[in-house]
């Protein structure tokens, strides 16, 4: 039996195979996974939000119980709007722990009904992040091992243009 609804928030700038791993595993646990782009004030953002959303939709087209969204505001407010109480996040390494711990604690303090559920990233994605994809791609390196195959050309083109 599956659980209810969870929200998987993030920058997804762009979506990587590490994100896909968490989405696919989340979709096996929950009836619905809402993948939502939220603004991280610590990050500038490379891809326009609309493009990021299109890429997530394309990459997740094979997973029926995944929906897509974006929101400019606090995650806890978004959770209330969506009537959802579980935030799904992936944990890669010890280095993620401190900021994820802080974020989960703060969200829980502001909205006690909101719980954060962490899935450990599969070891083959432990090193992966959107920022390394952007860095490799912007210098013309091969990003195909790191992002969904259907996105490789458009991400490569976008990063190549940006570097000109
Ligand atoms: O993929 P990221 O950049 O690690 O995702 C972080 C994100 C976007 C989930 C986080 O910055 C966020 O929740 N932003 C919305 C604003 C908010 O609620 N901030 C308070 C967090 S304690």
Coordinates of N, CA and C and ligand atoms in Angstrom, one line a residue:
X1 N 0.8 -1.2 0.0 CA 0.0 0.0 0.0 C 0.9 1.3 0.0
X2 N 0.5 2.2 -0.9 CA 1.3 3.4 -0.9 C 0.8 4.5 0.1
X3 N 1.7 5.4 0.4 CA 1.3 6.6 1.2 C 0.6 7.6 0.4
X4 N 0.3 8.8 1.0 CA -0.4 9.9 0.3 C 0.4 10.7 -0.6
X5 N 0.5 12.0 -0.4 CA 1.2 12.9 -1.3 C 2.4 13.4 -0.6
X6 N 3.5 13.5 -1.4 CA 4.7 14.2 -0.9 C 5.1 15.3 -1.9
X7 N 5.9 16.3 -1.4 CA 6.4 17.3 -2.2 C 7.9 17.1 -2.3
X8 N 8.5 17.1 -3.5 CA 9.9 17.0 -3.7 C 10.4 18.4 -4.2
X9 N 10.8 19.2 -3.3 CA 11.2 20.6 -3.7 C 12.7 20.7 -4.0
X10 N 13.0 21.6 -4.9 CA 14.4 21.8 -5.2 C 14.6 22.9 -6.3
X11 N 15.9 23.1 -6.6 CA 16.2 24.1 -7.7 C 16.1 23.4 -9.0
X12 N 16.5 22.2 -9.1 CA 16.5 21.4 -10.4 C 17.1 22.2 -11.5
X13 N 18.3 22.6 -11.4 CA 18.9 23.6 -12.3 C 20.2 23.1 -13.0
X14 N 20.1 22.0 -13.8 CA 19.0 21.3 -14.3 C 18.7 20.0 -13.5
X15 N 17.6 19.3 -13.8 CA 17.4 18.0 -13.2 C 18.5 17.0 -13.5
X16 N 19.0 16.2 -12.6 CA 20.0 15.3 -12.8 C 19.5 13.8 -12.6
X17 N 20.4 12.9 -12.9 CA 20.0 11.5 -12.6 C 19.9 11.2 -11.1
X18 N 20.6 12.0 -10.3 CA 20.4 11.9 -8.9 C 19.0 12.3 -8.5
X19 N 18.5 13.4 -9.0 CA 17.1 13.8 -8.7 C 16.1 12.7 -9.2
X20 N 16.4 12.1 -10.4 CA 15.5 11.1 -11.0 C 15.5 9.9 -10.1
X21 N 16.6 9.5 -9.5 CA 16.7 8.4 -8.6 C 15.7 8.6 -7.4
X22 N 15.7 9.9 -6.8 CA 14.9 10.2 -5.7 C 13.4 10.2 -6.1
X23 N 13.1 10.8 -7.3 CA 11.7 10.9 -7.8 C 11.2 9.5 -8.0
X24 N 12.0 8.6 -8.7 CA 11.5 7.2 -9.0 C 11.2 6.5 -7.7
X25 N 12.1 6.6 -6.7 CA 11.9 5.9 -5.5 C 10.8 6.5 -4.6
X26 N 10.7 7.8 -4.7 CA 9.5 8.4 -4.0 C 8.2 8.0 -4.6
X27 N 8.2 7.9 -5.9 CA 6.9 7.5 -6.6 C 6.5 6.0 -6.3
X28 N 7.5 5.2 -5.8 CA 7.2 3.9 -5.4 C 6.6 3.8 -4.0
X29 N 6.9 4.9 -3.3 CA 6.4 4.9 -1.9 C 5.1 5.7 -1.8
X30 N 5.0 6.8 -2.5 CA 3.8 7.7 -2.4 C 2.8 7.6 -3.6
X31 N 1.5 7.9 -3.3 CA 0.6 7.9 -4.4 C 0.9 9.0 -5.4
X32 N 1.4 10.1 -4.9 CA 1.7 11.2 -5.8 C 2.9 11.9 -5.3
X33 N 3.8 12.2 -6.2 CA 5.0 13.0 -5.9 C 4.9 14.3 -6.6
X34 N 4.8 15.4 -5.9 CA 4.8 16.7 -6.6 C 6.2 17.3 -6.6
X35 N 6.8 17.3 -7.8 CA 8.1 17.8 -8.0 C 8.0 19.3 -8.2
X36 N 8.5 20.1 -7.3 CA 8.3 21.5 -7.4 C 9.5 22.4 -7.3
X37 N 9.7 23.3 -8.3 CA 10.8 24.2 -8.3 C 10.5 25.3 -7.3
X38 N 11.4 25.5 -6.3 CA 11.3 26.6 -5.4 C 12.5 27.4 -5.5
X39 N 12.4 28.6 -5.0 CA 13.6 29.5 -5.1 C 14.5 29.3 -3.9
X40 N 15.8 29.0 -4.3 CA 16.8 28.9 -3.2 C 17.6 30.3 -3.3
X41 N 17.4 31.1 -2.2 CA 18.0 32.4 -2.3 C 19.6 32.4 -2.3
X42 N 20.1 31.2 -2.0 CA 21.6 31.1 -2.0 C 22.1 30.8 -3.4
X43 N 21.2 30.5 -4.3 CA 21.6 30.2 -5.7 C 21.1 31.2 -6.7
X44 N 21.9 31.5 -7.7 CA 21.5 32.5 -8.7 C 20.5 31.9 -9.7
X45 N 20.7 30.7 -10.1 CA 19.8 30.1 -11.1 C 20.4 30.4 -12.5
X46 N 20.6 29.3 -13.2 CA 21.1 29.3 -14.6 C 20.0 29.2 -15.6
X47 N 19.2 28.1 -15.6 CA 18.2 27.9 -16.5 C 16.9 28.6 -16.1
X48 N 16.2 29.2 -17.0 CA 14.9 29.8 -16.6 C 14.0 28.8 -16.0
X49 N 13.2 29.2 -15.0 CA 12.3 28.3 -14.3 C 11.4 27.5 -15.3
X50 N 10.9 28.2 -16.3 CA 10.0 27.6 -17.2 C 10.7 26.4 -18.0
X51 N 11.9 26.6 -18.3 CA 12.7 25.6 -19.0 C 13.0 24.4 -18.1
X52 N 13.3 24.8 -16.8 CA 13.6 23.7 -15.8 C 12.3 22.8 -15.7
X53 N 11.2 23.5 -15.6 CA 9.9 22.7 -15.5 C 9.6 21.8 -16.7
X54 N 9.9 22.4 -17.9 CA 9.7 21.6 -19.1 C 10.6 20.4 -19.1
X55 N 11.8 20.6 -18.6 CA 12.8 19.5 -18.6 C 12.4 18.4 -17.6
X56 N 11.9 18.8 -16.4 CA 11.4 17.8 -15.4 C 10.3 17.0 -16.0
X57 N 9.3 17.7 -16.7 CA 8.2 17.0 -17.2 C 8.6 16.0 -18.3
X58 N 9.5 16.4 -19.1 CA 10.0 15.5 -20.2 C 10.7 14.3 -19.6
X59 N 11.5 14.5 -18.6 CA 12.3 13.4 -18.0 C 11.5 12.5 -17.2
X60 N 10.3 13.0 -16.6 CA 9.5 12.2 -15.8 C 8.2 11.6 -16.5
X61 N 8.2 11.8 -17.8 CA 7.0 11.4 -18.6 C 6.6 10.0 -18.3
X62 N 7.5 9.1 -18.0 CA 7.2 7.7 -17.9 C 6.7 7.3 -16.5
X63 N 6.7 8.3 -15.6 CA 6.2 8.0 -14.2 C 4.8 8.6 -14.0
X64 N 3.8 7.8 -13.9 CA 2.4 8.3 -14.0 C 2.0 9.1 -12.7
X65 N 2.6 8.8 -11.6 CA 2.1 9.5 -10.4 C 3.0 10.6 -9.9
X66 N 3.6 11.3 -10.9 CA 4.5 12.5 -10.6 C 3.8 13.7 -11.3
X67 N 3.7 14.8 -10.5 CA 3.2 16.0 -11.1 C 4.2 17.1 -10.9
X68 N 4.0 18.2 -11.5 CA 5.1 19.2 -11.6 C 4.5 20.6 -11.3
X69 N 5.4 21.4 -10.7 CA 4.9 22.7 -10.3 C 6.1 23.7 -10.0
X70 N 5.8 24.9 -9.8 CA 6.8 25.8 -9.2 C 6.1 26.8 -8.3
X71 N 6.9 27.4 -7.4 CA 6.3 28.3 -6.4 C 7.4 29.2 -6.0
X72 N 7.0 30.5 -5.8 CA 8.0 31.5 -5.4 C 7.6 32.0 -4.0
X73 N 8.1 31.3 -3.0 CA 7.7 31.6 -1.6 C 8.3 30.6 -0.6
X74 N 7.8 30.6 0.6 CA 8.2 29.6 1.6 C 7.7 28.2 1.3
X75 N 8.5 27.2 1.5 CA 8.1 25.8 1.3 C 6.9 25.5 2.2
X76 N 7.0 25.9 3.5 CA 5.9 25.6 4.4 C 4.5 26.1 3.9
X77 N 4.6 27.3 3.3 CA 3.3 27.9 2.7 C 2.8 27.1 1.5
X78 N 3.8 26.6 0.7 CA 3.4 25.8 -0.4 C 2.8 24.5 0.0
X79 N 3.4 23.9 1.1 CA 2.9 22.6 1.7 C 1.4 22.8 2.1
X80 N 1.1 24.0 2.7 CA -0.3 24.2 3.1 C -1.2 24.3 1.9
X81 N -0.7 25.1 0.9 CA -1.5 25.2 -0.4 C -1.8 23.9 -1.0
X82 N -0.8 23.0 -1.0 CA -1.0 21.7 -1.6 C -1.7 20.7 -0.7
X83 N -1.9 21.1 0.6 CA -2.5 20.2 1.6 C -1.6 18.9 1.7
X84 N -0.3 19.1 1.7 CA 0.7 18.0 1.8 C 1.5 18.2 3.1
X85 N 1.9 17.1 3.7 CA 2.7 17.2 5.0 C 4.0 16.6 4.9
X86 N 4.4 15.9 3.8 CA 5.7 15.3 3.7 C 6.5 15.9 2.7
X87 N 7.7 16.4 3.1 CA 8.7 16.9 2.2 C 9.7 15.8 1.9
X88 N 10.0 15.5 0.6 CA 10.9 14.5 0.3 C 12.3 15.2 -0.1
X89 N 13.4 14.7 0.4 CA 14.7 15.3 0.1 C 15.7 14.1 -0.1
X90 N 16.7 14.3 -0.9 CA 17.7 13.3 -1.1 C 18.9 13.7 -0.2
X91 N 19.6 12.8 0.3 CA 20.9 13.1 1.1 C 22.0 12.4 0.4
X92 N 23.0 13.2 0.0 CA 24.1 12.6 -0.8 C 25.3 12.2 0.2
X93 N 25.7 13.2 0.9 CA 26.9 12.9 1.7 C 26.8 13.7 3.0
X94 N 27.8 13.4 3.9 CA 27.8 14.1 5.2 C 27.7 15.6 5.0
X95 N 28.3 16.1 3.9 CA 28.3 17.5 3.6 C 26.9 18.1 3.4
X96 N 26.0 17.3 3.0 CA 24.6 17.8 2.8 C 23.9 17.9 4.2
X97 N 24.4 17.1 5.1 CA 23.6 16.9 6.3 C 23.3 18.1 7.1
X98 N 24.3 19.0 7.3 CA 24.1 20.2 8.1 C 23.0 21.1 7.6
X99 N 23.1 21.4 6.3 CA 22.1 22.3 5.8 C 20.7 21.7 5.7
X100 N 20.7 20.4 5.4 CA 19.4 19.7 5.3 C 18.7 19.6 6.7
X101 N 19.6 19.3 7.7 CA 19.1 19.2 9.1 C 18.5 20.5 9.5
X102 N 19.2 21.6 9.2 CA 18.7 22.9 9.5 C 17.4 23.2 8.8
X103 N 17.3 22.9 7.6 CA 16.1 23.2 6.8 C 14.9 22.4 7.3
X104 N 15.2 21.2 7.6 CA 14.1 20.3 8.1 C 13.6 20.8 9.5
X105 N 14.6 21.2 10.3 CA 14.2 21.6 11.7 C 13.4 22.9 11.6
X106 N 13.9 23.9 10.8 CA 13.2 25.2 10.7 C 11.8 25.0 10.1
X107 N 11.7 24.2 9.1 CA 10.4 24.0 8.5 C 9.4 23.4 9.5
X108 N 10.0 22.4 10.3 CA 9.1 21.7 11.3 C 8.7 22.7 12.4
X109 N 9.7 23.6 12.7 CA 9.3 24.6 13.8 C 8.2 25.6 13.3
X110 N 8.4 26.0 12.0 CA 7.4 27.0 11.5 C 6.0 26.2 11.3
X111 N 6.1 25.0 10.8 CA 4.9 24.3 10.5 C 5.0 22.8 11.1
X112 N 4.6 22.7 12.4 CA 4.9 21.4 13.0 C 4.3 20.2 12.3
X113 N 3.3 20.4 11.5 CA 2.7 19.2 10.8 C 3.5 18.8 9.6
X114 N 4.5 19.6 9.2 CA 5.4 19.2 8.1 C 6.6 18.4 8.5
X115 N 6.6 17.2 7.9 CA 7.8 16.3 8.2 C 8.7 16.2 6.9
X116 N 10.0 16.1 7.2 CA 10.9 15.9 6.0 C 11.4 14.4 6.0
X117 N 11.2 13.8 4.9 CA 11.6 12.4 4.8 C 12.9 12.4 3.8
X118 N 13.9 11.8 4.3 CA 15.2 11.7 3.5 C 15.4 10.4 2.9
X119 N 15.7 10.4 1.6 CA 16.2 9.1 1.0 C 17.7 9.3 0.7
X120 N 18.4 8.2 1.1 CA 19.9 8.3 0.8 C 20.1 8.1 -0.7
X121 N 20.8 9.0 -1.3 CA 21.1 8.9 -2.7 C 21.8 7.6 -3.0
X122 N 21.5 7.0 -4.1 CA 22.2 5.8 -4.5 C 23.7 6.1 -4.7
X123 N 24.6 5.2 -4.3 CA 26.0 5.5 -4.3 C 26.5 5.9 -5.6
X124 N 25.9 5.4 -6.7 CA 26.5 5.9 -8.1 C 26.1 7.3 -8.4
X125 N 25.3 8.0 -7.6 CA 25.0 9.4 -7.8 C 25.5 10.3 -6.7
X126 N 26.2 9.7 -5.8 CA 26.6 10.5 -4.6 C 27.5 11.7 -4.9
X127 N 28.2 11.7 -6.0 CA 29.1 12.8 -6.4 C 28.4 13.9 -7.2
X128 N 27.1 13.6 -7.6 CA 26.5 14.3 -8.6 C 25.7 15.5 -8.1
X129 N 25.8 16.7 -8.8 CA 24.9 17.8 -8.5 C 24.7 18.6 -9.8
X130 N 23.6 19.5 -9.7 CA 23.3 20.3 -10.9 C 24.5 21.2 -11.2
X131 N 25.2 21.7 -10.2 CA 26.3 22.6 -10.4 C 27.5 21.9 -11.1
X132 N 27.8 20.7 -10.8 CA 28.9 20.0 -11.6 C 28.4 19.8 -13.0
X133 N 27.1 19.5 -13.2 CA 26.7 19.3 -14.6 C 26.8 20.6 -15.4
X134 N 26.5 21.7 -14.8 CA 26.6 23.0 -15.4 C 28.1 23.3 -15.7
X135 N 28.9 23.0 -14.8 CA 30.4 23.3 -14.9 C 31.0 22.5 -16.1
X136 N 30.7 21.2 -16.0 CA 31.2 20.3 -17.1 C 30.7 20.7 -18.5
X137 N 29.4 20.9 -18.5 CA 28.7 21.3 -19.8 C 29.2 22.6 -20.3
X138 N 29.4 23.6 -19.5 CA 29.8 24.9 -19.9 C 31.2 24.9 -20.5
X139 N 32.0 23.9 -20.1 CA 33.4 23.8 -20.7 C 33.4 22.7 -21.8
X140 N 32.2 22.3 -22.3 CA 32.2 21.4 -23.4 C 32.4 20.0 -23.1
X141 N 32.4 19.6 -21.8 CA 32.6 18.2 -21.4 C 31.3 17.4 -21.7
X142 N 31.4 16.1 -21.6 CA 30.3 15.2 -21.8 C 29.4 15.1 -20.6
X143 N 28.2 15.5 -20.7 CA 27.3 15.5 -19.5 C 26.3 14.3 -19.6
X144 N 26.5 13.5 -20.6 CA 25.5 12.4 -20.8 C 25.4 11.4 -19.7
X145 N 26.5 11.1 -18.9 CA 26.3 10.2 -17.8 C 25.5 10.7 -16.7
X146 N 25.3 12.0 -16.7 CA 24.8 12.7 -15.4 C 23.3 13.1 -15.5
X147 N 22.7 13.3 -16.7 CA 21.4 13.7 -16.8 C 20.5 12.8 -17.7
X148 N 19.2 12.9 -17.6 CA 18.4 12.0 -18.4 C 18.8 12.2 -19.9
X149 N 18.8 11.0 -20.6 CA 19.2 11.1 -22.1 C 18.4 12.0 -22.9
X150 N 17.1 12.2 -22.6 CA 16.2 13.0 -23.4 C 16.6 14.5 -23.3
X151 N 17.4 14.9 -22.3 CA 17.7 16.3 -22.1 C 19.1 16.7 -22.5
X152 N 20.0 15.7 -22.8 CA 21.4 16.0 -23.0 C 21.6 17.1 -24.1
X153 N 21.0 17.0 -25.2 CA 21.2 18.0 -26.3 C 20.8 19.4 -25.9
X154 N 19.6 19.5 -25.3 CA 19.2 20.8 -25.0 C 20.0 21.4 -23.8
X155 N 20.4 20.6 -22.8 CA 21.2 21.2 -21.7 C 22.6 21.6 -22.3
X156 N 23.1 20.7 -23.1 CA 24.4 21.0 -23.7 C 24.4 22.3 -24.5
X157 N 23.3 22.4 -25.4 CA 23.2 23.6 -26.2 C 23.1 24.9 -25.3
X158 N 22.2 24.8 -24.3 CA 22.0 26.0 -23.5 C 23.3 26.4 -22.8
X159 N 24.0 25.4 -22.2 CA 25.3 25.7 -21.5 C 26.3 26.2 -22.5
X160 N 26.4 25.6 -23.7 CA 27.3 26.1 -24.7 C 27.1 27.5 -25.1
X161 N 25.8 27.9 -25.3 CA 25.4 29.3 -25.7 C 25.8 30.2 -24.6
X162 N 25.6 29.8 -23.3 CA 25.9 30.7 -22.2 C 27.3 31.1 -22.1
X163 N 28.2 30.1 -22.6 CA 29.6 30.3 -22.4 C 30.2 31.2 -23.5
X164 N 29.4 31.5 -24.5 CA 29.9 32.3 -25.7 C 30.0 33.8 -25.4
Ligands
LIG1 O1 17.8 22.0 -4.7 P1 18.1 22.9 -3.6 O2 18.6 24.3 -4.0 O3 18.9 22.3 -2.5 O4 16.6 23.2 -2.9 C1 16.5 24.1 -1.8 C2 15.1 24.6 -1.7 C3 14.6 25.3 -3.0 C4 14.1 23.4 -1.4 C5 15.0 25.6 -0.5 O5 15.9 26.7 -0.7 C6 13.6 26.1 -0.2 O6 12.8 25.5 0.4 N1 13.3 27.4 -0.7 C7 12.0 28.0 -0.5 C8 12.1 29.1 0.5 C9 12.1 28.6 1.9 O7 11.1 28.0 2.3 N2 13.2 28.8 2.7 C10 13.3 28.3 4.1 C11 14.0 27.1 4.2 S1 14.4 26.9 5.9

